[in-house]
mmCIF file of C-alpha atoms in Angstrom:
data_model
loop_
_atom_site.group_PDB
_atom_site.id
_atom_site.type_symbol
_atom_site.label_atom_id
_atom_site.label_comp_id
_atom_site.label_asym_id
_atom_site.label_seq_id
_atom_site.Cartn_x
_atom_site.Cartn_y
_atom_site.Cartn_z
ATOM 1 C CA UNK A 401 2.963 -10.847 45.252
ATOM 2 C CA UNK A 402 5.121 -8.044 45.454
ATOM 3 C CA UNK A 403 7.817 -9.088 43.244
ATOM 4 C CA UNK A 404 5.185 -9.854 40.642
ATOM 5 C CA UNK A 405 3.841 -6.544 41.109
ATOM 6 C CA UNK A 406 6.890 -5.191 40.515
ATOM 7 C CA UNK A 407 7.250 -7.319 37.305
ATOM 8 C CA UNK A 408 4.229 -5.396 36.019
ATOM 9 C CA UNK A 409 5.061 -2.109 36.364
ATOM 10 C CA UNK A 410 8.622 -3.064 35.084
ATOM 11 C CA UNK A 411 7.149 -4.368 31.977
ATOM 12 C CA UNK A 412 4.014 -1.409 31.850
ATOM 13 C CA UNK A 413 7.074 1.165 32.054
ATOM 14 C CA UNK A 414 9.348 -0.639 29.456
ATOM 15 C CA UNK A 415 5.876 -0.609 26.926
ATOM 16 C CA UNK A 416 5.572 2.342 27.218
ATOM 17 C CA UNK A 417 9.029 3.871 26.463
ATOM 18 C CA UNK A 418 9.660 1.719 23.697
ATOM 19 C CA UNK A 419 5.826 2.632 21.927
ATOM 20 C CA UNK A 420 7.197 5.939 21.106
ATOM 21 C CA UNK A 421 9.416 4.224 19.120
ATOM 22 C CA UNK A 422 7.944 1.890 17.271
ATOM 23 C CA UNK A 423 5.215 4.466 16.229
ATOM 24 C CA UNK A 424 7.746 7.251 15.021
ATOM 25 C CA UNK A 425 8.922 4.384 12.319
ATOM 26 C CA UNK A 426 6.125 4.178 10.972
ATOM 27 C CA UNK A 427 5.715 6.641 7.761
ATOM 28 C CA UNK A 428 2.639 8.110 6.924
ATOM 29 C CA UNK A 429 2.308 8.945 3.298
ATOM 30 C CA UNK A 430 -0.169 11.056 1.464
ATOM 31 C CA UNK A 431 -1.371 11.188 -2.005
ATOM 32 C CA UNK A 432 0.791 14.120 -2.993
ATOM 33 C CA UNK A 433 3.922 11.232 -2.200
ATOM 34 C CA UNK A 434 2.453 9.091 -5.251
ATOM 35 C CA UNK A 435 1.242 11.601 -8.137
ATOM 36 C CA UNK A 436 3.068 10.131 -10.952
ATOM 37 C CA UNK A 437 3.757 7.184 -12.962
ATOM 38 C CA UNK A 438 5.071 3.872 -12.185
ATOM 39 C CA UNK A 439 6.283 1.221 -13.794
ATOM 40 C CA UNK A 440 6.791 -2.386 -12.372
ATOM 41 C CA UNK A 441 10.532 -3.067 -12.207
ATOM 42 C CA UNK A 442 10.428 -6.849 -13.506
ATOM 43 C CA UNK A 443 8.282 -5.773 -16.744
ATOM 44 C CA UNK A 444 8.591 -1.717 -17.180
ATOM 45 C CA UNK A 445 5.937 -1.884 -19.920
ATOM 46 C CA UNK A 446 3.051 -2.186 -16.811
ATOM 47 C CA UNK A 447 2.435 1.020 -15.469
ATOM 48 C CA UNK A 448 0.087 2.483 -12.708
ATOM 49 C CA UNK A 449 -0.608 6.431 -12.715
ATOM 50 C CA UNK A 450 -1.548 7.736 -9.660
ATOM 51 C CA UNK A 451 -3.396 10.876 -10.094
ATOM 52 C CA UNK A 452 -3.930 14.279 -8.474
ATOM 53 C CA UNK A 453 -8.073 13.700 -8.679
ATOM 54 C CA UNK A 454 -7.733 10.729 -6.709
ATOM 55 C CA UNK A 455 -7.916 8.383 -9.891
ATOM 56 C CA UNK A 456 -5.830 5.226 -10.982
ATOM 57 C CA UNK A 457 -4.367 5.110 -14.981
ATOM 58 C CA UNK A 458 -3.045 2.037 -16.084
ATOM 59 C CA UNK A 459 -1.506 0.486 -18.690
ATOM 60 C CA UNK A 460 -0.427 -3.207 -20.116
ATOM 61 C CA UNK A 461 0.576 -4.077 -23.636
ATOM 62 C CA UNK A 462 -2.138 -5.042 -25.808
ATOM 63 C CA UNK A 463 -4.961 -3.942 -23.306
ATOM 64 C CA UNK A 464 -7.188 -1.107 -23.489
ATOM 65 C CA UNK A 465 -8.144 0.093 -19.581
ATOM 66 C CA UNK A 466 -11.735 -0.992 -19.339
ATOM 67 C CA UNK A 467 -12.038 0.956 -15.965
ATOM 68 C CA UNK A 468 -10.971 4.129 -13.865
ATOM 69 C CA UNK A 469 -10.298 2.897 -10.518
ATOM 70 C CA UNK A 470 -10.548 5.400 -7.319
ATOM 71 C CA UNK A 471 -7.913 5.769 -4.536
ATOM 72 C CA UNK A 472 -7.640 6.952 -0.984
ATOM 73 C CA UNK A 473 -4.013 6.554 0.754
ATOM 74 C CA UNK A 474 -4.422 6.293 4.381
ATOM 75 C CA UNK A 475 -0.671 6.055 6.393
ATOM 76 C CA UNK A 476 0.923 3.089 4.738
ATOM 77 C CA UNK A 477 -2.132 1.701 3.121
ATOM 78 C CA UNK A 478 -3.525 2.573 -0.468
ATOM 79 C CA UNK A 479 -6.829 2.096 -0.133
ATOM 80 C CA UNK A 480 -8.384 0.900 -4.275
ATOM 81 C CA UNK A 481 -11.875 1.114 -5.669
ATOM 82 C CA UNK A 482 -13.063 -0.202 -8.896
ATOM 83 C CA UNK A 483 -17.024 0.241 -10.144
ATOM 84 C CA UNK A 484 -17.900 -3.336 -12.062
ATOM 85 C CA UNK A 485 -21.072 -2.510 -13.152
ATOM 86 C CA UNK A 486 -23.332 -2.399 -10.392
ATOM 87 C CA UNK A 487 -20.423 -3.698 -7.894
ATOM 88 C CA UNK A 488 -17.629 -2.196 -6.480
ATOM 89 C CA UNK A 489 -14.614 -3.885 -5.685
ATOM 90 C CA UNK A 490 -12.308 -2.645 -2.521
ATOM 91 C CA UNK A 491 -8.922 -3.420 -1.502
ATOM 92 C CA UNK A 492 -5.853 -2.181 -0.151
ATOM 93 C CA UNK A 493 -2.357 -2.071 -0.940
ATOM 94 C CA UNK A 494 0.735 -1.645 1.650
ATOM 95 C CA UNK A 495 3.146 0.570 1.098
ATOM 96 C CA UNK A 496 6.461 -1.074 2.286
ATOM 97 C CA UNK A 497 9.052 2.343 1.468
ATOM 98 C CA UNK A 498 8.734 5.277 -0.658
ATOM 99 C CA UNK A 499 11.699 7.031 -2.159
ATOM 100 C CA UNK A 500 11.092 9.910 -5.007
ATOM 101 C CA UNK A 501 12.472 7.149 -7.603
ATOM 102 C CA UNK A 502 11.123 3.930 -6.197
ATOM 103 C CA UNK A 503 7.424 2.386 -4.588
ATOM 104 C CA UNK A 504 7.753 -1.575 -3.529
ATOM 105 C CA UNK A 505 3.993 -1.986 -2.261
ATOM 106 C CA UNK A 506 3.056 -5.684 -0.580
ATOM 107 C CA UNK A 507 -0.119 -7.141 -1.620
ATOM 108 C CA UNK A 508 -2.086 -9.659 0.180
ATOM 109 C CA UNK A 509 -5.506 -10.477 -1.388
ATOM 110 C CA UNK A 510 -7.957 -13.241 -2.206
ATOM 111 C CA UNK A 511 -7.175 -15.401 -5.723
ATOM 112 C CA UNK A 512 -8.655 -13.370 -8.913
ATOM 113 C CA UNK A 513 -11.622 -14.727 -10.379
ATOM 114 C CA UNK A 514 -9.816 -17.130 -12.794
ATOM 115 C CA UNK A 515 -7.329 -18.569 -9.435
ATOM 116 C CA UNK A 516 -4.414 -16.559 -9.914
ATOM 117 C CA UNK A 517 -2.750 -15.031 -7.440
ATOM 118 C CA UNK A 518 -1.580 -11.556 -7.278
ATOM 119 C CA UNK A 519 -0.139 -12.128 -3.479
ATOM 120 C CA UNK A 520 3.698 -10.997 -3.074
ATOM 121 C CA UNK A 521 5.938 -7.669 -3.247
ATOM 122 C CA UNK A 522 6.044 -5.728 -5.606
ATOM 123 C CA UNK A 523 9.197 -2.990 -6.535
ATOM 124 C CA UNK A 524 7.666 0.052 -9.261
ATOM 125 C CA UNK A 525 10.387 2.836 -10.735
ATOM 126 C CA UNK A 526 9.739 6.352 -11.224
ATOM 127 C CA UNK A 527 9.074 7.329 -14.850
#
């Protein structure tokens, strides 16, 4: 009993030194870290505009934006809202590293409406 007692506060005490250190890797960002435009590395005529008033530009060739998304960055986590009519559609974005040139962001969501994925990493440049 003892030495397993002993095992316990062993492992309690070795938590909780290395905690400090996995939390301090972990960058927060804010939405002042994303004002700007990006474009998507593999096709640079995509872009995303993050804005000061909390809204989402986009653009694609040959597509007029049909809506003003909302965002909310929370730590590592982009946090996206989009009115549809009387629905609003919610989902969130990881940030994986942030550099004043370059975003890659990791998305893991459910298959759009028409099956296709949207799952994966993604690496956006600095315009």
């Amino acid at each position: 009993m003892k030495k397993t007692g002993s095992r316990i506060v062993t492992g309690l005490l070795t938590l909780a030194l290395l905690l400090p250190l996995f939390t301090s890797c972990q960058k927060i960002f804010k939405k002042e870290d994303l004002i700007g435009t990006w474009a998507y590395q593999d096709n640079t005529k995509y872009t995303i505009t993050f804005k000061e008033d909390g809204t989402l530009g986009y653009s694609a060739p040959d597509e007029t934006p049909y809506y003003t998304p909302t965002y909310t960055v929370d730590g590592i986590f982009i946090h996206i809202r989009v009115m549809v009519g009387s629905a609003t559609i919610n989902d969130v974005v990881e940030i994986r590293s942030l550099t004043p040139t370059t975003l890659v962001i990791y998305y893991d969501g459910d298959p759009l409406f028409d099956g296709q994925s949207l799952t994966g990493e993604y690496v956006l440049l600095k315009r």
